[in-house]
Tab-separated table of C-alpha atoms and ligand atoms in Angstrom:
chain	number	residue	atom	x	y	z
A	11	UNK	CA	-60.318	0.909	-9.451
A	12	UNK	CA	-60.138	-3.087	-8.390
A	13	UNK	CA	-57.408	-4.951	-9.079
A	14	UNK	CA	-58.607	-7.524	-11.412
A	15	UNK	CA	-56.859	-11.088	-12.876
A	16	UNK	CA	-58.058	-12.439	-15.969
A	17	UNK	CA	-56.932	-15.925	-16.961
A	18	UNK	CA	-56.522	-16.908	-20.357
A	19	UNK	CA	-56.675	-13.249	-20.949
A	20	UNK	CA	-54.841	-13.223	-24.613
A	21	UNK	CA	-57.389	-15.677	-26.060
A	22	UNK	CA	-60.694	-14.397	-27.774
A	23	UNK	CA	-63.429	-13.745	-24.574
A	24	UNK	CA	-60.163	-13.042	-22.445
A	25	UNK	CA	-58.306	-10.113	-24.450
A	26	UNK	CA	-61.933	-8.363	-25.208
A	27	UNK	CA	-62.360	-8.737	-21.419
A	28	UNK	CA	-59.327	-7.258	-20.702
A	29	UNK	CA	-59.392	-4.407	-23.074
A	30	UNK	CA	-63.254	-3.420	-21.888
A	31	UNK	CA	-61.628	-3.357	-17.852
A	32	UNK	CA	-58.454	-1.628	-18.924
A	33	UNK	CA	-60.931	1.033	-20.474
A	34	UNK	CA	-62.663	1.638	-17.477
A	35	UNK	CA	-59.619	2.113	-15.006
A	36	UNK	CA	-58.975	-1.193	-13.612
A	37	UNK	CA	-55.885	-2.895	-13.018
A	38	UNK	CA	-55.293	-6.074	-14.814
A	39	UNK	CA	-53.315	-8.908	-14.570
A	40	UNK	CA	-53.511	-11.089	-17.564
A	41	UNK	CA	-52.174	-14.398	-17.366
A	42	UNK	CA	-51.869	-16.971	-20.295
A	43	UNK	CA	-49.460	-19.425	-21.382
A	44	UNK	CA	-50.099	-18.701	-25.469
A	45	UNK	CA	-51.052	-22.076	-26.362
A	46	UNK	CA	-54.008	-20.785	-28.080
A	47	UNK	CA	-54.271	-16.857	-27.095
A	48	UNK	CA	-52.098	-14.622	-28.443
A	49	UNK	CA	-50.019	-11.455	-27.301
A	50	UNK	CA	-51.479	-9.944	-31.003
A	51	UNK	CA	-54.854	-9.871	-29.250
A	52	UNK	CA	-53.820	-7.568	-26.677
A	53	UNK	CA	-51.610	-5.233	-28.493
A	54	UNK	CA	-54.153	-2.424	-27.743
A	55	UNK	CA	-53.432	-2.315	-24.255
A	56	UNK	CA	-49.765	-3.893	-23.783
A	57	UNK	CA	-48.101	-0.730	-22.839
A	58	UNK	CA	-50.664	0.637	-20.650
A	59	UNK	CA	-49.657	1.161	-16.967
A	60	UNK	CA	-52.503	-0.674	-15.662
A	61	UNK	CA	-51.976	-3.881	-17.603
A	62	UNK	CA	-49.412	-6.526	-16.761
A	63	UNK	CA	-49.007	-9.685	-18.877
A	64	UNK	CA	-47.605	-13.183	-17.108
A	65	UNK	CA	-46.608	-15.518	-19.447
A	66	UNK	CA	-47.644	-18.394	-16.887
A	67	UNK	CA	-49.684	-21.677	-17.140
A	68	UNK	CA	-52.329	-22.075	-13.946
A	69	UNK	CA	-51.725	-26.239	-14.129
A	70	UNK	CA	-48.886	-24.764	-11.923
A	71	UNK	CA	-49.485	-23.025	-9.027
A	72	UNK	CA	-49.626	-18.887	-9.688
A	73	UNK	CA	-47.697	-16.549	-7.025
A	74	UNK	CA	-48.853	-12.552	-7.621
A	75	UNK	CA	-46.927	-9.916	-5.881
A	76	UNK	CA	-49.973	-7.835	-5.402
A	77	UNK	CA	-53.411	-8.387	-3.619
A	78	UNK	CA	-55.983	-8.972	-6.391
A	79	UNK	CA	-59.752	-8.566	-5.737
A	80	UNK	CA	-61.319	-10.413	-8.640
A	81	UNK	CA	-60.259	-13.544	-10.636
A	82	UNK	CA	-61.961	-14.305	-14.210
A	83	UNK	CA	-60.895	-17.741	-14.993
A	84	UNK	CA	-61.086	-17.992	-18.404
A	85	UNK	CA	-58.258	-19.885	-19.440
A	86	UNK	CA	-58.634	-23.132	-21.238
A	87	UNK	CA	-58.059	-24.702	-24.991
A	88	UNK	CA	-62.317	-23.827	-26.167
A	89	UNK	CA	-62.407	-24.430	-29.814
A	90	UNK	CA	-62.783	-28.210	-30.302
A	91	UNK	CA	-59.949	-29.047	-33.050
A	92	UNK	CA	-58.113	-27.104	-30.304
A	93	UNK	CA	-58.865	-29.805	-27.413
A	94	UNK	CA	-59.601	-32.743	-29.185
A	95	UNK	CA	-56.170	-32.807	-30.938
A	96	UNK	CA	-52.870	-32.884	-29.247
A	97	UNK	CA	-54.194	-30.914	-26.147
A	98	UNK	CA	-56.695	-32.890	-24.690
A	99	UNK	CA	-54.761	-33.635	-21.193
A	100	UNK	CA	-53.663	-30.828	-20.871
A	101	UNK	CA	-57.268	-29.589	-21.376
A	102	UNK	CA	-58.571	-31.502	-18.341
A	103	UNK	CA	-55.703	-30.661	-16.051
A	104	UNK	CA	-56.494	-26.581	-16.847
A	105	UNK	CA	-60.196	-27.356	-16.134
A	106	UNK	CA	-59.495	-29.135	-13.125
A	107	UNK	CA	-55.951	-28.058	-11.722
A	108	UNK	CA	-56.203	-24.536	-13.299
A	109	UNK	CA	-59.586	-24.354	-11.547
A	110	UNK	CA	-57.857	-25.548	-7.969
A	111	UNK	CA	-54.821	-23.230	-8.218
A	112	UNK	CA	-56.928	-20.724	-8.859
A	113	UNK	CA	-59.781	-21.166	-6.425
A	114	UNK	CA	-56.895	-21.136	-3.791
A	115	UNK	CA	-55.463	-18.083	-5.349
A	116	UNK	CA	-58.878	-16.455	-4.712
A	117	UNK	CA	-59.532	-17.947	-0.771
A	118	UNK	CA	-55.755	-16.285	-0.167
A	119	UNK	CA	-57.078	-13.042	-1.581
A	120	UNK	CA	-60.415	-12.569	-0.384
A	121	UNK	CA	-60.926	-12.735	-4.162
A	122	UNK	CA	-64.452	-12.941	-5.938
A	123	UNK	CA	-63.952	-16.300	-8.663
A	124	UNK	CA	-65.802	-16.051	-11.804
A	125	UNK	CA	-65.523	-19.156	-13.961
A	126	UNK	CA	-66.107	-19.672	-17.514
A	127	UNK	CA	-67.836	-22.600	-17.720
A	128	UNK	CA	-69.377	-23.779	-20.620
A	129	UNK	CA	-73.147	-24.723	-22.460
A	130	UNK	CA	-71.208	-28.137	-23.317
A	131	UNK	CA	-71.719	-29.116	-19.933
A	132	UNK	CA	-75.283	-30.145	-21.443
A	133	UNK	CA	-73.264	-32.240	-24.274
A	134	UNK	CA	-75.382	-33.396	-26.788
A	135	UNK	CA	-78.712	-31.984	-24.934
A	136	UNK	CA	-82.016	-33.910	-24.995
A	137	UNK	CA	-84.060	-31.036	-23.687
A	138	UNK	CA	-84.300	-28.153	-25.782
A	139	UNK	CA	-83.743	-25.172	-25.027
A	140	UNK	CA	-81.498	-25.570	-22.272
A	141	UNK	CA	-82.382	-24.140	-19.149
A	142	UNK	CA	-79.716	-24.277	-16.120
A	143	UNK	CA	-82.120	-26.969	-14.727
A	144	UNK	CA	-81.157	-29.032	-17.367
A	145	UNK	CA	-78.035	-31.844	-15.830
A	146	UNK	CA	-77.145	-32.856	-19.361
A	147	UNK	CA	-76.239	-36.000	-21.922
A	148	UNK	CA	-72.594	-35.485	-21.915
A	149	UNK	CA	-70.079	-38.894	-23.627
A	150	UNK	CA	-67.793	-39.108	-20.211
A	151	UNK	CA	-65.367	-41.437	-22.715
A	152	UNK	CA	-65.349	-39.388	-25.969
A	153	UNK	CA	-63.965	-36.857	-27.759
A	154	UNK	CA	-64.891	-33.997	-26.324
A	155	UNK	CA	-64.989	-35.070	-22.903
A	156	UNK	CA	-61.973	-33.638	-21.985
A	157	UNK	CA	-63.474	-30.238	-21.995
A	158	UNK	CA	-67.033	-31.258	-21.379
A	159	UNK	CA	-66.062	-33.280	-18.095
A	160	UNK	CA	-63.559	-31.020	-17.317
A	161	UNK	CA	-66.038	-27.640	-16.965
A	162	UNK	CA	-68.577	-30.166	-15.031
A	163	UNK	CA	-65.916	-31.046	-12.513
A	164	UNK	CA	-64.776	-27.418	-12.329
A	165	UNK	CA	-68.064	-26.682	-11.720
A	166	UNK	CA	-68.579	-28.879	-8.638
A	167	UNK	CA	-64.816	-27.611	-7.607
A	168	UNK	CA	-66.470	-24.429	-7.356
A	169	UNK	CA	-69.404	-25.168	-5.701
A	170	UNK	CA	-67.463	-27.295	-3.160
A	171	UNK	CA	-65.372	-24.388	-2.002
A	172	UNK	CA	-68.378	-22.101	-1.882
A	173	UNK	CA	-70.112	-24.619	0.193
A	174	UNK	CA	-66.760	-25.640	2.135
A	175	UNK	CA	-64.405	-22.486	1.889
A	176	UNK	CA	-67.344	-19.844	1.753
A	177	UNK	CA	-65.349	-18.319	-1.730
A	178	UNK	CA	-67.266	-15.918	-3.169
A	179	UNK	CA	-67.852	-17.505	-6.787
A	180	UNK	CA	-69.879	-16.918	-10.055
A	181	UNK	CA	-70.331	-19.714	-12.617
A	182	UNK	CA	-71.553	-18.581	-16.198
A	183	UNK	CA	-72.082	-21.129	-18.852
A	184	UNK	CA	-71.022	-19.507	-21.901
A	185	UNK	CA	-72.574	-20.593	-25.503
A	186	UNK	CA	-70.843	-20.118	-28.843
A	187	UNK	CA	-69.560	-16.796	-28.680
A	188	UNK	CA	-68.122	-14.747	-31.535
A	189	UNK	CA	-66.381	-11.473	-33.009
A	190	UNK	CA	-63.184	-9.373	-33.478
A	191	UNK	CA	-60.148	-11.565	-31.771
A	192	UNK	CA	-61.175	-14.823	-32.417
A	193	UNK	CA	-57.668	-16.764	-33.922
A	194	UNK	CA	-58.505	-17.282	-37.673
A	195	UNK	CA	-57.076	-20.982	-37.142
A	196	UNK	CA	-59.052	-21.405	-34.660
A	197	UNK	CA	-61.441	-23.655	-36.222
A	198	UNK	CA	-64.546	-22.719	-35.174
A	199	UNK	CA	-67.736	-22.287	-37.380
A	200	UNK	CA	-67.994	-18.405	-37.964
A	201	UNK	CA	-64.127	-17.997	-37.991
A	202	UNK	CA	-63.993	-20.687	-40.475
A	203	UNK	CA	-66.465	-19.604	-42.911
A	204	UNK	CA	-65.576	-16.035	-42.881
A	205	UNK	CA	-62.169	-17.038	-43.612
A	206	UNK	CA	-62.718	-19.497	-46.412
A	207	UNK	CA	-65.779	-17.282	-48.088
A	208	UNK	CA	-62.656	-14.392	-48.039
A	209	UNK	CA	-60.276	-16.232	-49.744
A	210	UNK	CA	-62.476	-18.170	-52.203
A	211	UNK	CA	-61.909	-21.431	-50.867
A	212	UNK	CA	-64.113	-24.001	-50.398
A	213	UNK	CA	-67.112	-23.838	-47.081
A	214	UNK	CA	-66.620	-26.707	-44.735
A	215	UNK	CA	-69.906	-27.946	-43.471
A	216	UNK	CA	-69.638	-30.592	-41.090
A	217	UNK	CA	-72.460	-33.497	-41.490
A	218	UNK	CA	-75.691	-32.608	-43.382
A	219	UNK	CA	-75.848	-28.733	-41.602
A	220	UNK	CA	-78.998	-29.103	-39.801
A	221	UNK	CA	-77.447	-29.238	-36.888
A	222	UNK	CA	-78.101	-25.956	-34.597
A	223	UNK	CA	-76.374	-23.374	-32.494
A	224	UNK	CA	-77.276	-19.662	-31.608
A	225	UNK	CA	-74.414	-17.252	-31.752
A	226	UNK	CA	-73.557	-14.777	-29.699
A	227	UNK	CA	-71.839	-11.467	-30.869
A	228	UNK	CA	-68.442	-10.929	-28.138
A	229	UNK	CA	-69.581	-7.308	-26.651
A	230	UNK	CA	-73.182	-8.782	-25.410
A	231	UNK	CA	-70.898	-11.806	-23.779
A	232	UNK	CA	-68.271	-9.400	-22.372
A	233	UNK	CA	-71.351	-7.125	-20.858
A	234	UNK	CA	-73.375	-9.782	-19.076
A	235	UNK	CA	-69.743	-11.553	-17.860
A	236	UNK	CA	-68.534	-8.373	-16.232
A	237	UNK	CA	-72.145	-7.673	-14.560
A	238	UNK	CA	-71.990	-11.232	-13.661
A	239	UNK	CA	-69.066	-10.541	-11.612
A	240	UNK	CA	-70.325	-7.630	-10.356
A	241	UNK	CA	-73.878	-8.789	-9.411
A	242	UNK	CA	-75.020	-9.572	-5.067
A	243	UNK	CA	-72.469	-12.235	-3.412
A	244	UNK	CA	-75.969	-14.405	-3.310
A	245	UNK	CA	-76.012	-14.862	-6.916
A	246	UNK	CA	-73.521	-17.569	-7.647
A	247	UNK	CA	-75.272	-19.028	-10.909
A	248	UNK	CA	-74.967	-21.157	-12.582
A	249	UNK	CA	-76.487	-18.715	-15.233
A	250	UNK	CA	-76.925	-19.429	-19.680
A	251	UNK	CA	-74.997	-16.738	-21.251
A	252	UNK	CA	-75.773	-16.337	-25.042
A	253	UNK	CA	-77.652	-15.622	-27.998
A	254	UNK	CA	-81.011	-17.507	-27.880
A	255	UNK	CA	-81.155	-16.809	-31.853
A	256	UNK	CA	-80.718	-20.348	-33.378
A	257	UNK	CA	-79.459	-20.772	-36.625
A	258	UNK	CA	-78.682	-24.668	-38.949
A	259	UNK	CA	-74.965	-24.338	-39.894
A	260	UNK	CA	-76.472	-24.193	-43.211
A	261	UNK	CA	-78.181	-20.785	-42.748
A	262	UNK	CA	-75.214	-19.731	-40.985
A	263	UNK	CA	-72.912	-20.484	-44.325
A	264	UNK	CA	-75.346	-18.913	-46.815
A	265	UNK	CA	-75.528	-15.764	-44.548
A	266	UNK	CA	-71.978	-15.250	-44.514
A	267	UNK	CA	-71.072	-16.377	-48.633
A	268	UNK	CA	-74.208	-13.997	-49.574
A	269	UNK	CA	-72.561	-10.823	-47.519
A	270	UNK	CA	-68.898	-11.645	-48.889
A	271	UNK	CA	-70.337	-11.775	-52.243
A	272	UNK	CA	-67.810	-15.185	-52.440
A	273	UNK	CA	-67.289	-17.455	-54.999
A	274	UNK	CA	-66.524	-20.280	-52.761
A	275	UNK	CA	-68.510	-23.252	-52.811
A	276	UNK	CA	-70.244	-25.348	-50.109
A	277	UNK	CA	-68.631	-28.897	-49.203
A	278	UNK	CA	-69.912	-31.458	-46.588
A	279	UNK	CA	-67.838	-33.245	-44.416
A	280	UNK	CA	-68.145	-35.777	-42.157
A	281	UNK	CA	-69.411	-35.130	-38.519
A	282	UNK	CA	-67.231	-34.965	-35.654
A	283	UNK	CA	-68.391	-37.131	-33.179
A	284	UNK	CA	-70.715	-36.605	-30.059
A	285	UNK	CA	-71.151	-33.198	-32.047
A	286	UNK	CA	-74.435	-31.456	-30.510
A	287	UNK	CA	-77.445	-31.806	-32.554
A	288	UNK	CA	-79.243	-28.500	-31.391
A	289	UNK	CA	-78.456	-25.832	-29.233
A	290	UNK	CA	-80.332	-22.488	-27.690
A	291	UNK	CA	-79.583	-20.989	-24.772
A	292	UNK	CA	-82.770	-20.392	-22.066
A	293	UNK	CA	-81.895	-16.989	-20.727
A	294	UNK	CA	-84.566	-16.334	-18.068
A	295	UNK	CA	-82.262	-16.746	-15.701
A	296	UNK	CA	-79.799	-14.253	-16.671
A	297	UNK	CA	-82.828	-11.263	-17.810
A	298	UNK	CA	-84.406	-11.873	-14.335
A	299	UNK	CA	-80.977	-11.307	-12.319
A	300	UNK	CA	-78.771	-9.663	-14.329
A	301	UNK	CA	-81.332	-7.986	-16.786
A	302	UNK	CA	-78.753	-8.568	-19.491
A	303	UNK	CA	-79.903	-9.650	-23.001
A	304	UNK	CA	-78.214	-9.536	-26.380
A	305	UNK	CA	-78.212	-6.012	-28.139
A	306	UNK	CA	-76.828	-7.576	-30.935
A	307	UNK	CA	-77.779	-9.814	-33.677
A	308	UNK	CA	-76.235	-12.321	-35.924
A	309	UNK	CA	-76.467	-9.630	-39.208
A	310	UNK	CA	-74.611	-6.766	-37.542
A	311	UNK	CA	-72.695	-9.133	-35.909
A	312	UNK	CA	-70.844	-10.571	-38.974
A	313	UNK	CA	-70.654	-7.455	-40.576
A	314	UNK	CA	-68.671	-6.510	-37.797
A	315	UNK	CA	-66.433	-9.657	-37.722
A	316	UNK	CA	-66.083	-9.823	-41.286
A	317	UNK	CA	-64.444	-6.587	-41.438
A	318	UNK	CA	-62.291	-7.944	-38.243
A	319	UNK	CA	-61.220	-10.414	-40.574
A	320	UNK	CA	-60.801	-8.755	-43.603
A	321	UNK	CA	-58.080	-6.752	-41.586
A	322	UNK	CA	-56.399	-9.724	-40.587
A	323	UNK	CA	-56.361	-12.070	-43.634
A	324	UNK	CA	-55.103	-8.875	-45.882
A	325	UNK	CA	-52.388	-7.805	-42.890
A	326	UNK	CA	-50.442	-11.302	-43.492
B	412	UDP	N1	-68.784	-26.772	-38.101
B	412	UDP	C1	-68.889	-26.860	-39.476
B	412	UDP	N2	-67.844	-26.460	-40.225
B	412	UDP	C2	-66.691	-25.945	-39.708
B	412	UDP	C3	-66.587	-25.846	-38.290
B	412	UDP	C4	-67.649	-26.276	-37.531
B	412	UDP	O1	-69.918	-27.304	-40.012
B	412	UDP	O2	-65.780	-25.574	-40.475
B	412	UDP	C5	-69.935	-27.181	-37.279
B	412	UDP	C6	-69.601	-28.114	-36.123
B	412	UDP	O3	-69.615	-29.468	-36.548
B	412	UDP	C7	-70.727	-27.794	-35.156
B	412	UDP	C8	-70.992	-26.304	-35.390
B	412	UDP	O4	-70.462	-26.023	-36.680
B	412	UDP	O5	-71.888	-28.521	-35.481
B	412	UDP	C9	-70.342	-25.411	-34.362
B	412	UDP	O6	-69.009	-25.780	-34.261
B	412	UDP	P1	-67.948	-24.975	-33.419
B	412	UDP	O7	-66.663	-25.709	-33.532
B	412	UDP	O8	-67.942	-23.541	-33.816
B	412	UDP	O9	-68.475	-24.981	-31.930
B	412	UDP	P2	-69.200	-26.057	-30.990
B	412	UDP	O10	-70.536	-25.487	-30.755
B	412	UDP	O11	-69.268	-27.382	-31.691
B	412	UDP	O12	-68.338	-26.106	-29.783
């Protein structure tokens, strides 16, 4: 049994993370302030003696009672009407402040670090697919910079006390990720779409849909995270975490209309800016070290998630 804080632990990856260690005996200390998680998320496990929830936010420094002997740090805003709206400071300072208070949280514990960083480190990418190699074509001055700077700098914050503090850190770069807890406000392609093709309203595509991402069903991301943390102190990463199945937004939206049977309709919208042409995750790295790969793809995938949010839209 370790004794195990996750931050951000009511949002999407950090309740399912929580609720997988809680099931196999840990102790967990889940920490979020609820500016985007929510205590719903982790209803499952609330009242279990192993789990303790601080309603805290890590811009400020975090003082625990009891020793801890891994941190996940997976608290930050991560859907991008999330940080590109009215949270985009505070975005940064949780990349970057969040990442220092808890960095020093782990040196005073002995703690192993993992941090959640991100596949928009390569912003709009120019080398396809994107292998950890890869340094990136990231807008330092635009909208999503806030999150896409702030993950970069959190990386070299980790690196730095690796290198400086000898912390024992992992860095995984996470690519869009999806499944049972995600917020239905959250914005977010597959949340979106399920939603609107469940209540007949109109699909959303942003731009022409051409555009590409490969998805990532949440138990295959919560599997390779946790052996991540668990792997030989040498391995530090950075290592691509995600589905390398790509899919244009528009094959996405007719996948999930045809297996709602819905009657909405498809509208097109103008593209968000610095919005990421393609994206595919090279997962060498990860098969080699961690001999992790997906289990499962996007069909079963949205079934599942669909029926997550079938629950939810008919429960309010
Ligand atoms: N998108 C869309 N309609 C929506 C939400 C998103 O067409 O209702 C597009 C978005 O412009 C992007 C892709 O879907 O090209 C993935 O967006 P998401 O916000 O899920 O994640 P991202 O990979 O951009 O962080």
């Amino acid at each position: 049994m370790k004794r195990i804080l996750v931050t951000g632990g009511t949002g999407f990856l950090g309740s399912n993370l929580c609720v997988r260690l809680i099931s196999e005996g840990h102790a967990v200390v889940c920490v979020d302030n609820n500016y985007t998680g929510s205590l719903d998320n982790v209803s499952d496990i609330i009242k279990s003696p192993n789990f303790k929830f601080i309603e805290h936010d890590i811009t400020t420094p975090l003082k625990l009672d009891e020793h801890i002997d891994q941190i996940y740090n997976l608290a930050c805003p991560a859907s991008p009407p999330a940080y590109q709206g009215k949270m985009a400071i505070q975005t940064t300072k949780t990349c970057i402040i969040g990442g220092l208070n808890m960095l020093e949280l782990a040196k005073k514990n002995s703690a192993t670090i993992l941090q959640a960083s991100t596949s928009e480190i390569y912003g709009d990418a120019l080398e396809h697919p994107q292998s950890e190699s890869y340094r990136g074509n990231v807008n330092p001055i635009g909208i999503r910079a806030c999150y896409d700077e702030g993950k970069r700098c959190a990386e070299s914050l980790f690196f730095d006390y690796y290198r400086e503090e000898k912390i024992d850190i992992k860095v995984v770069r996470i690519f869009n990720t999806y499944g049972p807890r995600m917020n239905p406000d959250d914005g977010r392609v597959v949340s979106n779409f399920i939603c609107q093709a469940l209540q007949s309203k109109d699909i959303t595509i942003y731009g022409d849909g051409s555009q590409t991402r490969s998805f990532c069903y949440v138990d295959d991301l919560i599997e390779v995270i946790v052996r991540m943390m668990n792997s030989p102190k040498e391995f530090t990463g950075p290592v691509n975490i995600g589905n390398p199945c790509e899919f244009t937004v528009n094959e996405l939206a007719e996948k999930v209309v045809a297996k709602i049977g819905s009657s909405s309709k498809i509208i097109y919208k103008p593209l968000p800016a610095d919005d990421p042409k393609q994206r595919r995750p090279d997962i060498t790295l990860a098969k080699e070290k961690l001999c992790w790969e997906p289990q499962v793809m996007l069909d079963e995938g949205l079934d599942k998630t669909i029926q997550y949010f079938k629950a939810v839209i008919t429960a309010f």
